[in-house]
PDB file of C-alpha atoms in Angstrom:
ATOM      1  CA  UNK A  13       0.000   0.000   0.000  1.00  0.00           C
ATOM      2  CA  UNK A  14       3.017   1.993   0.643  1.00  0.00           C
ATOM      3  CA  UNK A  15       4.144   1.587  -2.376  1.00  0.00           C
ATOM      4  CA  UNK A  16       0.650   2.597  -4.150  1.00  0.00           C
ATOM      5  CA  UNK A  17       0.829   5.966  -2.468  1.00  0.00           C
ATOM      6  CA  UNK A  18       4.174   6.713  -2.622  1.00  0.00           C
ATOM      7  CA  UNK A  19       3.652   5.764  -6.951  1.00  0.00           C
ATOM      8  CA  UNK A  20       0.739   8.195  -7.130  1.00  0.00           C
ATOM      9  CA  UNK A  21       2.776  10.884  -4.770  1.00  0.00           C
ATOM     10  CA  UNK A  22      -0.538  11.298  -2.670  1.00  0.00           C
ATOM     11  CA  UNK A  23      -0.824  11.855   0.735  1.00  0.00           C
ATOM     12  CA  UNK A  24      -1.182   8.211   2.688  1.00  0.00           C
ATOM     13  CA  UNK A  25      -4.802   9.518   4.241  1.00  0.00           C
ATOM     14  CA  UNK A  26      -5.602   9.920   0.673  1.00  0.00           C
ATOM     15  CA  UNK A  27      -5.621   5.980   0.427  1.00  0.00           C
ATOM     16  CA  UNK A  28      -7.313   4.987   3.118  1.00  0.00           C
ATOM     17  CA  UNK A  29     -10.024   7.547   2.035  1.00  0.00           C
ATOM     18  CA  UNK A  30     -10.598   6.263  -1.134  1.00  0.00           C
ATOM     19  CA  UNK A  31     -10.262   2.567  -0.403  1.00  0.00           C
ATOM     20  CA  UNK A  32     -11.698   1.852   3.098  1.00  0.00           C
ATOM     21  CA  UNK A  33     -11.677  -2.105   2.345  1.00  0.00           C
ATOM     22  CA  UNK A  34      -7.795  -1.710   2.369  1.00  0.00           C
ATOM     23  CA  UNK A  35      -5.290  -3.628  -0.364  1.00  0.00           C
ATOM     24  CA  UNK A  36      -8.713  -5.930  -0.550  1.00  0.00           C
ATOM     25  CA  UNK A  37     -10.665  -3.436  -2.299  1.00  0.00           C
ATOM     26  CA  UNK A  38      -7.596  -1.492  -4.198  1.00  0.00           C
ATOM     27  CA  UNK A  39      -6.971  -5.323  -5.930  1.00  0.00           C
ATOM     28  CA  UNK A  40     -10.311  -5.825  -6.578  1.00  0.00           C
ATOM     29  CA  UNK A  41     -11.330  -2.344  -8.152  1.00  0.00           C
ATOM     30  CA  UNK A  42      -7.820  -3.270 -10.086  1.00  0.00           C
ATOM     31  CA  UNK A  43      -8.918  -6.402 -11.390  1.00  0.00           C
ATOM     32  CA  UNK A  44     -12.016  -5.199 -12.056  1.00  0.00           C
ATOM     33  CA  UNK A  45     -10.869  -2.293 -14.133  1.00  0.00           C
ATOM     34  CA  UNK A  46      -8.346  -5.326 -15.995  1.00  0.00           C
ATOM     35  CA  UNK A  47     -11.625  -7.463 -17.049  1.00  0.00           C
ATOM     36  CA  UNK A  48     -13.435  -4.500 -18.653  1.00  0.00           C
ATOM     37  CA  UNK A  49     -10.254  -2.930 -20.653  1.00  0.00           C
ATOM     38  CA  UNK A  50      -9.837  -6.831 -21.303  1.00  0.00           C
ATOM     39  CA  UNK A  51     -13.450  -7.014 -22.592  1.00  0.00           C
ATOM     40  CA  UNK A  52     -13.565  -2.987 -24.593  1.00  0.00           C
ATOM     41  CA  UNK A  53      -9.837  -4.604 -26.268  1.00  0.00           C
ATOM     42  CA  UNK A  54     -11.658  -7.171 -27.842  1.00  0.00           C
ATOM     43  CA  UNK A  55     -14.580  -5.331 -29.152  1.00  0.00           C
ATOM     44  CA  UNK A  56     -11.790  -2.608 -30.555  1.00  0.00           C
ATOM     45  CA  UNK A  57     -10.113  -5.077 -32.229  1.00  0.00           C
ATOM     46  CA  UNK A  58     -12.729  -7.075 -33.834  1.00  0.00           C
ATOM     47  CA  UNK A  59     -13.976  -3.926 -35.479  1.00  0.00           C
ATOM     48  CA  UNK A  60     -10.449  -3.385 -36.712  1.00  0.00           C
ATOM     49  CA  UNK A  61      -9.428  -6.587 -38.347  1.00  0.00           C
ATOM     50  CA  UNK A  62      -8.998  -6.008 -42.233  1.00  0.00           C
ATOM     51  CA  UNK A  63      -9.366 -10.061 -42.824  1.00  0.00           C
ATOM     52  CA  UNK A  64     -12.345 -10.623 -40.221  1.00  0.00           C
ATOM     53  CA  UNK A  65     -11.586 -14.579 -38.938  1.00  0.00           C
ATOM     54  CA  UNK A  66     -11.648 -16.545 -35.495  1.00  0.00           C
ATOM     55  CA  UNK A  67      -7.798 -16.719 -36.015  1.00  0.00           C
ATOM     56  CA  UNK A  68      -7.160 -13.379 -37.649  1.00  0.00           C
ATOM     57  CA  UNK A  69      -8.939 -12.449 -33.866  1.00  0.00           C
ATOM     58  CA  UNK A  70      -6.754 -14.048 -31.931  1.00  0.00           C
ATOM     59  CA  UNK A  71      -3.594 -13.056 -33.679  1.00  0.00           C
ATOM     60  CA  UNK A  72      -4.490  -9.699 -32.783  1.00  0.00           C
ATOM     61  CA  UNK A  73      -5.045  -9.779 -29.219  1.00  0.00           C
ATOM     62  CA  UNK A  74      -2.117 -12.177 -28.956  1.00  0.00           C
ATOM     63  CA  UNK A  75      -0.515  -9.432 -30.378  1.00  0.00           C
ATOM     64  CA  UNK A  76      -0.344  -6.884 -28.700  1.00  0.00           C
ATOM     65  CA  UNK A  77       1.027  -9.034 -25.753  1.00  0.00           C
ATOM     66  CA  UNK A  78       3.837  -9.445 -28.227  1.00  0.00           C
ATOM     67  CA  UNK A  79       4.620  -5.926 -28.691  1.00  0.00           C
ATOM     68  CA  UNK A  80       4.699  -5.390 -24.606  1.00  0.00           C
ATOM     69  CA  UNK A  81       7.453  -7.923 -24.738  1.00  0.00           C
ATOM     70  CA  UNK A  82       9.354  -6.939 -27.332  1.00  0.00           C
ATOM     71  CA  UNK A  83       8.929  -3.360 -26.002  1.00  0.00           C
ATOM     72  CA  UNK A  84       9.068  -2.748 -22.977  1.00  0.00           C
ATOM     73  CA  UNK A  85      10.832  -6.010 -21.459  1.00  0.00           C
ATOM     74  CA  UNK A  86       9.105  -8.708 -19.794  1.00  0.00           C
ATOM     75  CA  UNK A  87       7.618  -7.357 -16.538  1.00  0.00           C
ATOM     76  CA  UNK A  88       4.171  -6.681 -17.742  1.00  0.00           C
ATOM     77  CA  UNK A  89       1.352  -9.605 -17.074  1.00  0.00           C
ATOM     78  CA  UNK A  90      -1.942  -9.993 -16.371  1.00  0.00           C
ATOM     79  CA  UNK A  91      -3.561  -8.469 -13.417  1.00  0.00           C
ATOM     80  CA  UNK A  92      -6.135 -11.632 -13.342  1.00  0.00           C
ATOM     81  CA  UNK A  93      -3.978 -14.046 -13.201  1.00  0.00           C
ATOM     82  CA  UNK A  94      -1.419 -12.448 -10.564  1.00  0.00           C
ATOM     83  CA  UNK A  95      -5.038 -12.403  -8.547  1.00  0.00           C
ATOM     84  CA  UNK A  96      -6.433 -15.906  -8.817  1.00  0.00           C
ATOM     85  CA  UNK A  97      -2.827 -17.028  -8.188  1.00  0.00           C
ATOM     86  CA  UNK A  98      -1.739 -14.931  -5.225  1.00  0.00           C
ATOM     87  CA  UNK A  99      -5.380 -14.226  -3.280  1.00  0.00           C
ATOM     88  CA  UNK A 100      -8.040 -15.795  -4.785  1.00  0.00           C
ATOM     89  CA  UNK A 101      -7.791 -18.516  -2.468  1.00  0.00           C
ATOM     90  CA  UNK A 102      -7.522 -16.138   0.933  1.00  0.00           C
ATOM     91  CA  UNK A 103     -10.377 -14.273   0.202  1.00  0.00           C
ATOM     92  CA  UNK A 104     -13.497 -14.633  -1.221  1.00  0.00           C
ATOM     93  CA  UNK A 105     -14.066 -11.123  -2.610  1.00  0.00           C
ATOM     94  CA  UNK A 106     -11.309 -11.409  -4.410  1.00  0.00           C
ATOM     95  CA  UNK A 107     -12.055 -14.506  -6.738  1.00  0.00           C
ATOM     96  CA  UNK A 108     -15.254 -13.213  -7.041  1.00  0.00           C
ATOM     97  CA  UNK A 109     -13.741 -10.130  -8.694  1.00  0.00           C
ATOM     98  CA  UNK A 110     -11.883 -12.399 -10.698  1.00  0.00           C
ATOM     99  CA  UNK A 111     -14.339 -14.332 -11.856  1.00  0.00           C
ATOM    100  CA  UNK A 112     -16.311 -11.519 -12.956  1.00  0.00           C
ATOM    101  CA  UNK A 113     -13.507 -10.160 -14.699  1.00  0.00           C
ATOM    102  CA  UNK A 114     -13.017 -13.335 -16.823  1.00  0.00           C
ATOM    103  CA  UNK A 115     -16.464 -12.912 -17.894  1.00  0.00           C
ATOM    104  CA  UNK A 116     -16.322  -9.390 -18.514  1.00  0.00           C
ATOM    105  CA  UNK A 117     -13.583 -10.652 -20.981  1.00  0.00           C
ATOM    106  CA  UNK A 118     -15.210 -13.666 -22.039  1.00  0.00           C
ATOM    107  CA  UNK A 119     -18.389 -11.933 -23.127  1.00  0.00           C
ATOM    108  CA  UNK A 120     -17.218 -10.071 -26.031  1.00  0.00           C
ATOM    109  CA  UNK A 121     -14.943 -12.406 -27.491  1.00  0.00           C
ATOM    110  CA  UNK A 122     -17.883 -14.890 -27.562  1.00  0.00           C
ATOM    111  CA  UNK A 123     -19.919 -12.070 -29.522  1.00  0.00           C
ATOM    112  CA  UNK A 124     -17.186 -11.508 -31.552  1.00  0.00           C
ATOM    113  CA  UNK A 125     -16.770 -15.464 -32.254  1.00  0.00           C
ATOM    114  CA  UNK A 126     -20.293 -16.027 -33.188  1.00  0.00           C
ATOM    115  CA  UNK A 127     -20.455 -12.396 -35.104  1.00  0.00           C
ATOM    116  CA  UNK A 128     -17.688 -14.268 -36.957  1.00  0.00           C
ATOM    117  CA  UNK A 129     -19.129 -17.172 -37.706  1.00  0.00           C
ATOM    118  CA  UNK A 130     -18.558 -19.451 -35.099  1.00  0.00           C
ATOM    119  CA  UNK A 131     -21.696 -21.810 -33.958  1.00  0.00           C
ATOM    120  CA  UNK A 132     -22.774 -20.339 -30.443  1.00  0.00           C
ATOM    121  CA  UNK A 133     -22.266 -23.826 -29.253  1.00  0.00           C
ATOM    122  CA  UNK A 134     -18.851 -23.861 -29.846  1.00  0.00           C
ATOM    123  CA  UNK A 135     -17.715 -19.918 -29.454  1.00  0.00           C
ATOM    124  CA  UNK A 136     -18.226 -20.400 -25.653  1.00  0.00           C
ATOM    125  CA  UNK A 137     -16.081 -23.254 -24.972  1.00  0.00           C
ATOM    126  CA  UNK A 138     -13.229 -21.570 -27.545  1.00  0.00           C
ATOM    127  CA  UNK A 139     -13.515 -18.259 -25.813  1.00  0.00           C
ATOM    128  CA  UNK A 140     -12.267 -20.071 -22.885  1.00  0.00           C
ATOM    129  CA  UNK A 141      -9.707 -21.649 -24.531  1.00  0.00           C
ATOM    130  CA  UNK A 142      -8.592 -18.447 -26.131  1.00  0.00           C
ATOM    131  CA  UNK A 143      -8.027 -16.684 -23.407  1.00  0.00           C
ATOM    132  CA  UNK A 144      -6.619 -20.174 -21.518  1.00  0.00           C
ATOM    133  CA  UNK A 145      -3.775 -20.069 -23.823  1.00  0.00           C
ATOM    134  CA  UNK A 146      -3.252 -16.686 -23.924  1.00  0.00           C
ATOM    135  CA  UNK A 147      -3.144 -16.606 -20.310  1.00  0.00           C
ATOM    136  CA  UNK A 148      -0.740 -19.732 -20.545  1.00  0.00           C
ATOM    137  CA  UNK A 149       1.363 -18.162 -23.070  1.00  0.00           C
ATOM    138  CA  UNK A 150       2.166 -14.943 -21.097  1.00  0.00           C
ATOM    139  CA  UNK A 151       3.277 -16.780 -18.114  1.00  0.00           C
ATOM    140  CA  UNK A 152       5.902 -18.669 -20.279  1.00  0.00           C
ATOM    141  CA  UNK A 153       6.762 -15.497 -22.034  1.00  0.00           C
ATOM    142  CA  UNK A 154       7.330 -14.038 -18.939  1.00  0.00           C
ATOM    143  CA  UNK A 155       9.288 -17.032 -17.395  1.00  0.00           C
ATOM    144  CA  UNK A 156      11.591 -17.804 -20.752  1.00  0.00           C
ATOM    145  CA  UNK A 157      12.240 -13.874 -21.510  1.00  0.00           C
ATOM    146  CA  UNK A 158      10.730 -14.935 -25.449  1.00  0.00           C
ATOM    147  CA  UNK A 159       7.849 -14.447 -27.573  1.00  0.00           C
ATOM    148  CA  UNK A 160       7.789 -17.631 -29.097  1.00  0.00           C
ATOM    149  CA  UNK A 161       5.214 -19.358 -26.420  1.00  0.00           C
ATOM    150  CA  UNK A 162       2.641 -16.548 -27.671  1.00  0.00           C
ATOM    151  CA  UNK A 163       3.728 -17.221 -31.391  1.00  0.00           C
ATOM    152  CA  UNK A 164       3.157 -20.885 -30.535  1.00  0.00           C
ATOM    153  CA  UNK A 165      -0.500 -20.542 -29.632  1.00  0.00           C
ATOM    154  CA  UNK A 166      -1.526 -18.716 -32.145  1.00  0.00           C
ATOM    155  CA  UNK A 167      -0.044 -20.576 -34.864  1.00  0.00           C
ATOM    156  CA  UNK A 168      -1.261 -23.814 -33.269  1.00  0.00           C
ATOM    157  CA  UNK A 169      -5.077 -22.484 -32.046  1.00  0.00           C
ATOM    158  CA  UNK A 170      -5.522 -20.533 -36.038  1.00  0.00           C
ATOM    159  CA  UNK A 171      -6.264 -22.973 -37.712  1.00  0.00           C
ATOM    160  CA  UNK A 172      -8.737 -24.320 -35.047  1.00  0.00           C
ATOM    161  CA  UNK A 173     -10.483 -21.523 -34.806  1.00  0.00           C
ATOM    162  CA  UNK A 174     -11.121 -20.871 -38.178  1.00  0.00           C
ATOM    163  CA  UNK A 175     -12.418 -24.509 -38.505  1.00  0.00           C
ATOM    164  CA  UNK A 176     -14.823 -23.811 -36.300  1.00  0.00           C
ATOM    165  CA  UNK A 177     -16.798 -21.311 -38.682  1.00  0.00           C
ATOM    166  CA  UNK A 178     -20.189 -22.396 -39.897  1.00  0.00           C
ATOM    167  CA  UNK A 179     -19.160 -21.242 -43.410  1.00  0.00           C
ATOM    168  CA  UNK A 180     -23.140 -21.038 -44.134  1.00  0.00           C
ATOM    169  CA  UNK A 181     -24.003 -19.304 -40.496  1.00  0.00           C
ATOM    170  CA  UNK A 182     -21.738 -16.741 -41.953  1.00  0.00           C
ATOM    171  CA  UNK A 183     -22.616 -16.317 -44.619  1.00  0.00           C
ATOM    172  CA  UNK A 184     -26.105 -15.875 -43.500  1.00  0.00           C
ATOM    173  CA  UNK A 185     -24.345 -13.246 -41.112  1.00  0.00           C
ATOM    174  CA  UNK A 186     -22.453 -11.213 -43.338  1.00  0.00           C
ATOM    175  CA  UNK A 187     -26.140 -10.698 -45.868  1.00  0.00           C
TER     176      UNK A 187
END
């Protein structure tokens, strides 16, 4: 918390005024911020893709994970993770918040699987398993100091994800 306040070069009152709950409720109001920039990222880039495909999707999101990397070292990882692993299991708030922050990132990419094509029956489970690897792949980024886990998973999960698209659902879409 110390740290938080010294960062933000606020007075330490300032803190405990504007999160009462503690490190508690700073964590969770930071992991729920983290699931709804997760969930407006994948709406942005759906609407940018110039070749609009499950895999094109991916590729995108995956990404910009790579650029981080490549950029700015590799310190940088996901907030949701870091909670689920570190405090989900002490408190109960807390893997709610993370949870919920899953879904607010899970929501989207399901809309943008099934606005792509994808079967609602299937974009569910492969939402899951997008953001499984992704998740997957940024730990082993971070642990190996290289991109290629994250270049990995989306050359393995591409083609997968396009061969999920119900070529006559989308076309059905797309009229």
């Amino acid at each position: 918390m110390r740290d938080v306040v010294e960062h933000a070069k606020a007075p330490r009152g300032s803190l405990q005024h504007y999160f009462p709950g503690g490190k508690e409720q700073l964590v969770a109001e930071a992991v729920d911020w983290a699931g709804r920039y997760a969930g407006r990222t994948v709406r942005r880039t759906a609407e940018s893709l110039e070749e609009a495909t499950p895999g094109n999707l991916f590729a995108a999101l995956v990404s910009r994970w790579r650029a981080e990397f490549t950029g700015a070292g590799y310190d940088a990882g996901c907030p949701l993770v870091a909670t689920v692993a570190d405090s989900a299991a002490l408190s109960e708030k807390l893997r709610e918040s993370a949870a919920a922050a899953f879904a607010e990132w899970r929501k989207p990419l399901v809309g943008a699987l099934e606005d792509l094509g994808v079967p609602p029956v299937r974009a569910g489970s492969l939402a899951v398993l997008m953001i499984s690897a992704l998740e997957g792949a940024i730990v082993l980024a971070r642990a190996d100091h290289s991109v290629a886990p994250l270049d990995a998973v989306v050359e393995e999960l591409r083609p997968l994800l396009d061969g999920a698209v119900d070529k006559r659902r989308r076309r059905t879409a797309q009229l």
